[in-house]
Structures are given as C-alpha cells and as structure tokens.
Amino acid sequence: MKLKDLELTDNNHFVAMEYYYLILNRTFLVLKTKGYLIGIQGNGLISVEGGKDILTRQITSNMAIKGDLTNPYSYLKNKFLEKIVDLDLLDGSILNANKINFIIKTSDIKSAVYNSSKKFGMGPYPHDGRVTIETYDNKKREFIILGNQSGENIANFITIK
C-alpha cells in the first residue's frame, strides 16, 4: 500500500503536531489503515512569527505557517511527503526514509484519549485540543490536532479496531 494509492477521508487520517524535547515540534500526516496507525512527517519545526530583532523575525517568518490556518493541509509541506509517496507504507521503508516516521499496530493501542484543552505555546494556530495515544507497553504520544479537525472524532476512529 502506497500513499499515492490512498483516498484520504475523514475517518482514515488527520494532521497533527507533536512536541519533543520540551519545546521543539514536528507535524505529521497520520493515517489509519487496516491494522496500523502510520505517521509520516509532514513538516519540520514550526514557529510563531515574531521577535524583536530582524534576524529573529526572519527566522520565525520562515518557520511560520502562512495561508488558511484552519485548513490542516496548510501545515504540511510537499517536500516531506514526496519522499515517501511511492514507498510501501507497511514494509518499513518509510521508517528507513525518515526515522521520525512511525508505524503503530492498532492492536498495540490501549487507548486514544481526547483532551479539549488548548496546548500552551500554540500562539495563533487554531487547534482542537490533543489526542494522547497509549500503547500496551505504556508508551504515550500526544498529538495536537491542527486546524479545523475534530479531536474527539479522531480519538474515536483511532480506537475502532
């Protein structure tokens, strides 16, 4: 199964940001297929535009999302997705292409919990709270649901086996 062959619907994918190392972030296109939750890096570090000096303003301007912030696809960059569009999503090649990508068996997911509270530090970026996924080996991943998407619906479709 390849990304280019998938039809994206409301019940098989979402766009989310994940914080790591406390303040850094990355954005994913997360797909739910039969038996798997697949995360494909869709963007690198994102920042809010601003700063007092010209260098900081230039850097943050380059890392800021432009366009319709309610559209979750605005947070994705083609250069990340193009790397894996022709790769098999389930054979591990997307993990070799980018170590940040992930594959989680849905049978390993213990829970997907929606938290409607806003994530601190998101500035002007609209988001519908967070979905925390916990696996049976007690690993957790917290995804900030970007743009106009329903975190509650996402948590529900993740847990449907």
Short mmCIF file of N, CA and C in Angstrom, two decimals:
data_model
loop_
_atom_site.label_atom_id
_atom_site.label_comp_id
_atom_site.label_asym_id
_atom_site.label_seq_id
_atom_site.Cartn_x
_atom_site.Cartn_y
_atom_site.Cartn_z
N MET A 1 0.84 -1.17 0.00
CA MET A 1 0.00 0.00 0.00
C MET A 1 0.89 1.24 0.00
N LYS A 2 0.59 2.16 -0.90
CA LYS A 2 1.37 3.39 -1.05
C LYS A 2 0.49 4.61 -0.79
N LEU A 3 1.11 5.68 -0.33
CA LEU A 3 0.38 6.92 -0.05
C LEU A 3 -0.36 7.40 -1.29
N LYS A 4 0.28 7.32 -2.44
CA LYS A 4 -0.35 7.81 -3.67
C LYS A 4 -1.60 7.03 -4.05
N ASP A 5 -1.77 5.82 -3.50
CA ASP A 5 -2.92 4.99 -3.82
C ASP A 5 -4.07 5.14 -2.82
N LEU A 6 -3.85 5.87 -1.73
CA LEU A 6 -4.87 6.01 -0.69
C LEU A 6 -5.83 7.16 -0.99
N GLU A 7 -7.09 6.93 -0.74
CA GLU A 7 -8.07 8.00 -0.76
C GLU A 7 -8.22 8.49 0.67
N LEU A 8 -7.90 9.75 0.91
CA LEU A 8 -7.98 10.31 2.26
C LEU A 8 -9.42 10.71 2.57
N THR A 9 -9.95 10.19 3.68
CA THR A 9 -11.30 10.50 4.12
C THR A 9 -11.23 11.00 5.56
N ASP A 10 -12.35 11.50 6.07
CA ASP A 10 -12.40 11.99 7.46
C ASP A 10 -12.11 10.89 8.47
N ASN A 11 -12.31 9.64 8.09
CA ASN A 11 -12.15 8.54 9.04
C ASN A 11 -10.88 7.72 8.84
N ASN A 12 -9.92 8.24 8.08
CA ASN A 12 -8.70 7.46 7.93
C ASN A 12 -7.41 8.26 8.05
N HIS A 13 -7.51 9.54 8.40
CA HIS A 13 -6.28 10.31 8.56
C HIS A 13 -6.55 11.60 9.35
N PHE A 14 -5.46 12.19 9.82
CA PHE A 14 -5.53 13.51 10.44
C PHE A 14 -4.15 14.15 10.37
N VAL A 15 -4.11 15.46 10.59
CA VAL A 15 -2.86 16.22 10.62
C VAL A 15 -2.68 16.72 12.04
N ALA A 16 -1.50 16.46 12.60
CA ALA A 16 -1.27 16.82 14.00
C ALA A 16 0.19 17.21 14.22
N MET A 17 0.39 17.96 15.28
CA MET A 17 1.73 18.34 15.71
C MET A 17 2.07 17.58 16.97
N GLU A 18 3.33 17.24 17.10
CA GLU A 18 3.82 16.57 18.31
C GLU A 18 5.02 17.35 18.83
N TYR A 19 4.99 17.67 20.11
CA TYR A 19 6.15 18.29 20.74
C TYR A 19 7.17 17.22 21.11
N TYR A 20 8.45 17.57 21.06
CA TYR A 20 9.51 16.69 21.53
C TYR A 20 10.62 17.56 22.10
N TYR A 21 11.39 17.01 22.99
CA TYR A 21 12.43 17.78 23.70
C TYR A 21 11.87 19.08 24.27
N LEU A 22 10.73 19.01 24.89
CA LEU A 22 10.04 20.10 25.59
C LEU A 22 9.47 21.20 24.69
N ILE A 23 10.29 21.81 23.82
CA ILE A 23 9.79 22.96 23.08
C ILE A 23 9.83 22.78 21.56
N LEU A 24 10.48 21.76 21.07
CA LEU A 24 10.55 21.55 19.62
C LEU A 24 9.29 20.82 19.16
N ASN A 25 8.99 20.91 17.88
CA ASN A 25 7.79 20.27 17.38
C ASN A 25 8.01 19.75 15.97
N ARG A 26 7.13 18.86 15.58
CA ARG A 26 7.10 18.37 14.21
C ARG A 26 5.65 18.02 13.88
N THR A 27 5.35 18.06 12.60
CA THR A 27 3.98 17.85 12.14
C THR A 27 3.90 16.55 11.37
N PHE A 28 2.79 15.84 11.56
CA PHE A 28 2.59 14.55 10.91
C PHE A 28 1.28 14.51 10.14
N LEU A 29 1.30 13.77 9.05
CA LEU A 29 0.10 13.24 8.43
C LEU A 29 -0.02 11.84 9.01
N VAL A 30 -1.09 11.60 9.76
CA VAL A 30 -1.27 10.30 10.42
C VAL A 30 -2.40 9.56 9.72
N LEU A 31 -2.09 8.35 9.25
CA LEU A 31 -3.05 7.53 8.51
C LEU A 31 -3.47 6.35 9.36
N LYS A 32 -4.74 6.00 9.28
CA LYS A 32 -5.20 4.77 9.92
C LYS A 32 -5.60 3.82 8.80
N THR A 33 -4.88 2.72 8.73
CA THR A 33 -5.18 1.69 7.76
C THR A 33 -5.64 0.45 8.52
N LYS A 34 -6.01 -0.56 7.82
CA LYS A 34 -6.43 -1.79 8.49
C LYS A 34 -5.24 -2.36 9.26
N GLY A 35 -5.31 -2.23 10.57
CA GLY A 35 -4.28 -2.79 11.43
C GLY A 35 -3.14 -1.88 11.84
N TYR A 36 -3.08 -0.66 11.30
CA TYR A 36 -1.93 0.20 11.59
C TYR A 36 -2.32 1.67 11.69
N LEU A 37 -1.54 2.37 12.51
CA LEU A 37 -1.54 3.82 12.56
C LEU A 37 -0.17 4.23 12.05
N ILE A 38 -0.15 5.00 10.98
CA ILE A 38 1.10 5.33 10.29
C ILE A 38 1.31 6.84 10.34
N GLY A 39 2.45 7.27 10.87
CA GLY A 39 2.77 8.69 10.94
C GLY A 39 3.85 9.05 9.94
N ILE A 40 3.57 10.02 9.11
CA ILE A 40 4.51 10.49 8.09
C ILE A 40 4.82 11.94 8.39
N GLN A 41 6.10 12.23 8.57
CA GLN A 41 6.47 13.62 8.85
C GLN A 41 6.03 14.50 7.70
N GLY A 42 5.27 15.55 8.04
CA GLY A 42 4.74 16.46 7.02
C GLY A 42 5.32 17.85 7.10
N ASN A 43 6.11 18.11 8.13
CA ASN A 43 6.74 19.41 8.27
C ASN A 43 7.77 19.32 9.38
N GLY A 44 8.72 20.25 9.35
CA GLY A 44 9.72 20.32 10.40
C GLY A 44 9.27 21.27 11.49
N LEU A 45 10.21 21.93 12.07
CA LEU A 45 9.94 22.85 13.17
C LEU A 45 9.06 24.01 12.69
N ILE A 46 8.00 24.26 13.44
CA ILE A 46 7.08 25.37 13.16
C ILE A 46 7.19 26.36 14.31
N SER A 47 7.11 27.64 13.96
CA SER A 47 7.21 28.69 14.97
C SER A 47 6.12 29.73 14.74
N VAL A 48 5.88 30.51 15.75
CA VAL A 48 5.02 31.68 15.63
C VAL A 48 5.92 32.81 15.13
N GLU A 49 5.41 33.60 14.21
CA GLU A 49 6.17 34.70 13.65
C GLU A 49 6.34 35.80 14.70
N GLY A 50 7.53 36.37 14.81
CA GLY A 50 7.74 37.47 15.74
C GLY A 50 9.20 37.63 16.11
N GLY A 51 9.43 38.42 17.15
CA GLY A 51 10.78 38.68 17.60
C GLY A 51 11.08 40.16 17.57
N LYS A 52 12.04 40.56 18.38
CA LYS A 52 12.38 41.99 18.48
C LYS A 52 13.44 42.41 17.46
N ASP A 53 14.34 41.51 17.10
CA ASP A 53 15.39 41.90 16.15
C ASP A 53 15.10 41.31 14.77
N ILE A 54 15.75 41.86 13.76
CA ILE A 54 15.47 41.48 12.38
C ILE A 54 15.81 40.01 12.09
N LEU A 55 16.88 39.49 12.66
CA LEU A 55 17.26 38.10 12.42
C LEU A 55 16.20 37.14 12.98
N THR A 56 15.75 37.40 14.18
CA THR A 56 14.73 36.55 14.79
C THR A 56 13.44 36.61 13.98
N ARG A 57 13.08 37.80 13.52
CA ARG A 57 11.86 37.94 12.70
C ARG A 57 11.99 37.18 11.39
N GLN A 58 13.18 37.21 10.78
CA GLN A 58 13.40 36.48 9.53
C GLN A 58 13.29 34.97 9.76
N ILE A 59 13.93 34.49 10.79
CA ILE A 59 13.92 33.05 11.08
C ILE A 59 12.51 32.57 11.39
N THR A 60 11.83 33.28 12.28
CA THR A 60 10.48 32.84 12.65
C THR A 60 9.51 32.99 11.47
N SER A 61 9.74 33.97 10.60
CA SER A 61 8.89 34.12 9.42
C SER A 61 9.04 32.91 8.50
N ASN A 62 10.24 32.39 8.36
CA ASN A 62 10.48 31.21 7.52
C ASN A 62 9.88 29.94 8.13
N MET A 63 9.72 29.91 9.44
CA MET A 63 9.19 28.72 10.11
C MET A 63 7.70 28.82 10.41
N ALA A 64 7.10 29.96 10.11
CA ALA A 64 5.67 30.17 10.40
C ALA A 64 4.82 29.62 9.26
N ILE A 65 3.63 29.17 9.61
CA ILE A 65 2.67 28.69 8.62
C ILE A 65 1.94 29.89 8.05
N LYS A 66 1.84 29.92 6.74
CA LYS A 66 1.14 31.00 6.05
C LYS A 66 -0.12 30.40 5.41
N GLY A 67 -1.08 31.24 5.13
CA GLY A 67 -2.28 30.77 4.44
C GLY A 67 -3.42 30.51 5.40
N ASP A 68 -4.31 29.64 5.01
CA ASP A 68 -5.51 29.32 5.79
C ASP A 68 -5.15 28.42 6.96
N LEU A 69 -5.03 28.98 8.14
CA LEU A 69 -4.61 28.21 9.32
C LEU A 69 -5.68 27.23 9.78
N THR A 70 -6.91 27.38 9.32
CA THR A 70 -7.94 26.41 9.69
C THR A 70 -7.87 25.15 8.83
N ASN A 71 -7.18 25.22 7.70
CA ASN A 71 -7.02 24.07 6.82
C ASN A 71 -5.82 23.24 7.29
N PRO A 72 -6.06 22.02 7.79
CA PRO A 72 -4.95 21.22 8.32
C PRO A 72 -3.86 20.95 7.29
N TYR A 73 -4.20 20.90 6.01
CA TYR A 73 -3.20 20.63 4.98
C TYR A 73 -2.22 21.80 4.81
N SER A 74 -2.57 22.99 5.31
CA SER A 74 -1.66 24.14 5.26
C SER A 74 -0.39 23.88 6.07
N TYR A 75 -0.46 22.94 7.01
CA TYR A 75 0.67 22.66 7.89
C TYR A 75 1.63 21.64 7.30
N LEU A 76 1.28 21.07 6.15
CA LEU A 76 2.12 20.05 5.51
C LEU A 76 2.93 20.67 4.38
N LYS A 77 4.14 20.14 4.19
CA LYS A 77 4.99 20.58 3.08
C LYS A 77 5.23 19.39 2.16
N ASN A 78 5.05 19.64 0.87
CA ASN A 78 5.21 18.57 -0.11
C ASN A 78 6.58 17.90 -0.05
N LYS A 79 7.63 18.66 0.26
CA LYS A 79 8.97 18.08 0.23
C LYS A 79 9.11 16.90 1.19
N PHE A 80 8.34 16.87 2.26
CA PHE A 80 8.39 15.75 3.19
C PHE A 80 7.60 14.56 2.65
N LEU A 81 6.43 14.82 2.10
CA LEU A 81 5.56 13.75 1.62
C LEU A 81 6.08 13.12 0.33
N GLU A 82 6.73 13.92 -0.52
CA GLU A 82 7.26 13.41 -1.77
C GLU A 82 8.30 12.31 -1.56
N LYS A 83 8.97 12.33 -0.43
CA LYS A 83 10.00 11.33 -0.15
C LYS A 83 9.42 9.92 0.02
N ILE A 84 8.15 9.85 0.40
CA ILE A 84 7.59 8.53 0.71
C ILE A 84 6.38 8.17 -0.16
N VAL A 85 5.96 9.04 -1.06
CA VAL A 85 4.73 8.83 -1.81
C VAL A 85 4.72 7.50 -2.58
N ASP A 86 5.89 7.03 -3.02
CA ASP A 86 5.97 5.79 -3.79
C ASP A 86 6.44 4.60 -2.96
N LEU A 87 6.65 4.80 -1.66
CA LEU A 87 7.12 3.71 -0.80
C LEU A 87 5.95 2.93 -0.22
N ASP A 88 6.19 1.66 0.05
CA ASP A 88 5.18 0.84 0.72
C ASP A 88 5.08 1.34 2.16
N LEU A 89 3.86 1.62 2.59
CA LEU A 89 3.66 2.18 3.93
C LEU A 89 3.85 1.16 5.05
N LEU A 90 3.79 -0.11 4.73
CA LEU A 90 3.79 -1.13 5.78
C LEU A 90 5.04 -2.00 5.85
N ASP A 91 5.94 -1.88 4.88
CA ASP A 91 7.10 -2.77 4.88
C ASP A 91 8.32 -2.21 5.61
N GLY A 92 8.17 -1.05 6.24
CA GLY A 92 9.28 -0.44 6.98
C GLY A 92 10.10 0.54 6.17
N SER A 93 9.86 0.64 4.87
CA SER A 93 10.68 1.55 4.06
C SER A 93 10.45 3.02 4.40
N ILE A 94 9.25 3.37 4.90
CA ILE A 94 9.05 4.77 5.31
C ILE A 94 9.85 5.09 6.56
N LEU A 95 10.13 4.08 7.37
CA LEU A 95 10.97 4.29 8.56
C LEU A 95 12.42 4.49 8.15
N ASN A 96 12.85 3.77 7.12
CA ASN A 96 14.21 3.94 6.61
C ASN A 96 14.37 5.29 5.91
N ALA A 97 13.31 5.76 5.28
CA ALA A 97 13.37 7.04 4.57
C ALA A 97 13.44 8.22 5.52
N ASN A 98 12.83 8.06 6.71
CA ASN A 98 12.83 9.14 7.70
C ASN A 98 12.59 8.52 9.07
N LYS A 99 13.56 8.60 9.93
CA LYS A 99 13.47 7.96 11.25
C LYS A 99 12.38 8.56 12.13
N ILE A 100 11.84 9.72 11.76
CA ILE A 100 10.78 10.35 12.54
C ILE A 100 9.41 9.71 12.24
N ASN A 101 9.26 9.15 11.04
CA ASN A 101 8.03 8.45 10.69
C ASN A 101 7.80 7.32 11.68
N PHE A 102 6.55 6.88 11.81
CA PHE A 102 6.27 5.79 12.74
C PHE A 102 5.16 4.89 12.22
N ILE A 103 5.17 3.67 12.70
CA ILE A 103 4.12 2.70 12.43
C ILE A 103 3.77 2.06 13.76
N ILE A 104 2.48 2.12 14.12
CA ILE A 104 1.99 1.51 15.36
C ILE A 104 0.89 0.53 14.97
N LYS A 105 0.99 -0.70 15.41
CA LYS A 105 -0.10 -1.65 15.19
C LYS A 105 -1.30 -1.20 16.01
N THR A 106 -2.47 -1.19 15.40
CA THR A 106 -3.66 -0.77 16.15
C THR A 106 -3.97 -1.74 17.28
N SER A 107 -3.55 -3.00 17.14
CA SER A 107 -3.75 -3.96 18.23
C SER A 107 -2.88 -3.64 19.43
N ASP A 108 -1.85 -2.81 19.25
CA ASP A 108 -0.97 -2.39 20.36
C ASP A 108 -1.49 -1.15 21.08
N ILE A 109 -2.53 -0.52 20.54
CA ILE A 109 -3.05 0.72 21.13
C ILE A 109 -4.04 0.38 22.24
N LYS A 110 -3.67 0.81 23.45
CA LYS A 110 -4.54 0.61 24.62
C LYS A 110 -5.65 1.66 24.66
N SER A 111 -5.30 2.91 24.35
CA SER A 111 -6.30 3.98 24.40
C SER A 111 -5.89 5.15 23.52
N ALA A 112 -6.90 5.92 23.13
CA ALA A 112 -6.72 7.20 22.46
C ALA A 112 -7.68 8.15 23.17
N VAL A 113 -7.12 9.09 23.92
CA VAL A 113 -7.93 9.95 24.78
C VAL A 113 -7.88 11.39 24.26
N TYR A 114 -9.05 11.96 24.10
CA TYR A 114 -9.18 13.34 23.65
C TYR A 114 -9.18 14.28 24.85
N ASN A 115 -8.38 15.34 24.78
CA ASN A 115 -8.34 16.39 25.78
C ASN A 115 -8.63 17.69 25.04
N SER A 116 -9.76 18.32 25.35
CA SER A 116 -10.18 19.51 24.61
C SER A 116 -9.40 20.78 24.97
N SER A 117 -8.61 20.74 26.03
CA SER A 117 -7.89 21.95 26.42
C SER A 117 -6.80 22.29 25.41
N LYS A 118 -6.59 23.57 25.22
CA LYS A 118 -5.61 24.05 24.26
C LYS A 118 -4.20 23.79 24.77
N LYS A 119 -3.29 23.57 23.86
CA LYS A 119 -1.89 23.32 24.19
C LYS A 119 -1.17 24.65 24.33
N PHE A 120 -0.50 24.84 25.45
CA PHE A 120 0.27 26.06 25.68
C PHE A 120 1.35 26.20 24.60
N GLY A 121 1.56 27.40 24.15
CA GLY A 121 2.62 27.68 23.20
C GLY A 121 2.20 27.62 21.74
N MET A 122 0.91 27.39 21.48
CA MET A 122 0.46 27.26 20.09
C MET A 122 0.17 28.60 19.42
N GLY A 123 0.26 29.69 20.19
CA GLY A 123 0.07 31.01 19.61
C GLY A 123 -1.21 31.12 18.80
N PRO A 124 -1.11 31.66 17.58
CA PRO A 124 -2.32 31.88 16.78
C PRO A 124 -2.82 30.64 16.03
N TYR A 125 -2.13 29.54 16.18
CA TYR A 125 -2.50 28.35 15.42
C TYR A 125 -3.74 27.68 15.99
N PRO A 126 -4.83 27.65 15.22
CA PRO A 126 -6.04 27.01 15.71
C PRO A 126 -5.84 25.51 15.84
N HIS A 127 -6.37 24.96 16.92
CA HIS A 127 -6.27 23.52 17.13
C HIS A 127 -7.40 23.06 18.03
N ASP A 128 -7.77 21.80 17.86
CA ASP A 128 -8.88 21.25 18.64
C ASP A 128 -8.33 20.32 19.71
N GLY A 129 -7.58 20.89 20.61
CA GLY A 129 -7.06 20.11 21.72
C GLY A 129 -6.04 19.08 21.30
N ARG A 130 -6.01 17.98 22.08
CA ARG A 130 -4.97 16.97 21.91
C ARG A 130 -5.57 15.57 21.99
N VAL A 131 -4.92 14.66 21.31
CA VAL A 131 -5.26 13.24 21.42
C VAL A 131 -3.99 12.53 21.88
N THR A 132 -4.11 11.85 23.02
CA THR A 132 -2.98 11.09 23.55
C THR A 132 -3.22 9.61 23.29
N ILE A 133 -2.26 9.00 22.63
CA ILE A 133 -2.34 7.58 22.31
C ILE A 133 -1.40 6.85 23.26
N GLU A 134 -1.92 5.82 23.91
CA GLU A 134 -1.11 5.00 24.81
C GLU A 134 -1.14 3.56 24.30
N THR A 135 0.04 2.95 24.26
CA THR A 135 0.13 1.56 23.83
C THR A 135 0.22 0.65 25.05
N TYR A 136 0.05 -0.64 24.82
CA TYR A 136 0.07 -1.60 25.93
C TYR A 136 1.42 -1.68 26.63
N ASP A 137 2.48 -1.23 25.97
CA ASP A 137 3.79 -1.19 26.64
C ASP A 137 4.00 0.16 27.34
N ASN A 138 2.89 0.90 27.56
CA ASN A 138 2.85 2.17 28.31
C ASN A 138 3.60 3.32 27.66
N LYS A 139 3.79 3.27 26.36
CA LYS A 139 4.36 4.41 25.64
C LYS A 139 3.21 5.33 25.26
N LYS A 140 3.47 6.64 25.36
CA LYS A 140 2.44 7.63 25.04
C LYS A 140 2.96 8.60 23.99
N ARG A 141 2.02 9.02 23.13
CA ARG A 141 2.30 10.08 22.15
C ARG A 141 1.13 11.04 22.20
N GLU A 142 1.45 12.32 22.33
CA GLU A 142 0.41 13.35 22.39
C GLU A 142 0.42 14.14 21.09
N PHE A 143 -0.71 14.14 20.41
CA PHE A 143 -0.85 14.83 19.14
C PHE A 143 -1.80 16.03 19.28
N ILE A 144 -1.32 17.19 18.87
CA ILE A 144 -2.12 18.41 18.87
C ILE A 144 -2.85 18.43 17.52
N ILE A 145 -4.16 18.50 17.57
CA ILE A 145 -4.99 18.39 16.38
C ILE A 145 -5.09 19.76 15.70
N LEU A 146 -4.42 19.92 14.57
CA LEU A 146 -4.27 21.21 13.91
C LEU A 146 -5.46 21.59 13.03
N GLY A 147 -5.73 22.88 12.98
CA GLY A 147 -6.75 23.40 12.09
C GLY A 147 -8.15 22.96 12.46
N ASN A 148 -8.99 22.86 11.44
CA ASN A 148 -10.39 22.54 11.62
C ASN A 148 -10.60 21.02 11.51
N GLN A 149 -10.27 20.31 12.58
CA GLN A 149 -10.48 18.88 12.67
C GLN A 149 -11.07 18.60 14.05
N SER A 150 -11.74 17.48 14.20
CA SER A 150 -12.34 17.12 15.47
C SER A 150 -11.45 16.14 16.22
N GLY A 151 -10.85 16.60 17.30
CA GLY A 151 -10.03 15.72 18.12
C GLY A 151 -10.83 14.57 18.70
N GLU A 152 -12.07 14.85 19.07
CA GLU A 152 -12.93 13.80 19.62
C GLU A 152 -13.20 12.71 18.59
N ASN A 153 -13.52 13.11 17.35
CA ASN A 153 -13.74 12.12 16.29
C ASN A 153 -12.48 11.33 15.99
N ILE A 154 -11.34 11.99 16.02
CA ILE A 154 -10.06 11.33 15.74
C ILE A 154 -9.79 10.28 16.82
N ALA A 155 -9.95 10.64 18.08
CA ALA A 155 -9.74 9.67 19.16
C ALA A 155 -10.65 8.47 18.99
N ASN A 156 -11.89 8.72 18.58
CA ASN A 156 -12.85 7.63 18.39
C ASN A 156 -12.44 6.71 17.24
N PHE A 157 -12.05 7.26 16.09
CA PHE A 157 -11.72 6.37 14.99
C PHE A 157 -10.39 5.65 15.20
N ILE A 158 -9.51 6.21 16.00
CA ILE A 158 -8.26 5.50 16.31
C ILE A 158 -8.55 4.23 17.10
N THR A 159 -9.48 4.30 18.03
CA THR A 159 -9.73 3.16 18.92
C THR A 159 -10.62 2.08 18.30
N ILE A 160 -11.23 2.37 17.16
CA ILE A 160 -12.03 1.33 16.50
C ILE A 160 -11.06 0.33 15.86
N LYS A 161 -11.15 -0.90 16.27
CA LYS A 161 -10.22 -1.93 15.77
C LYS A 161 -10.70 -2.49 14.44
#
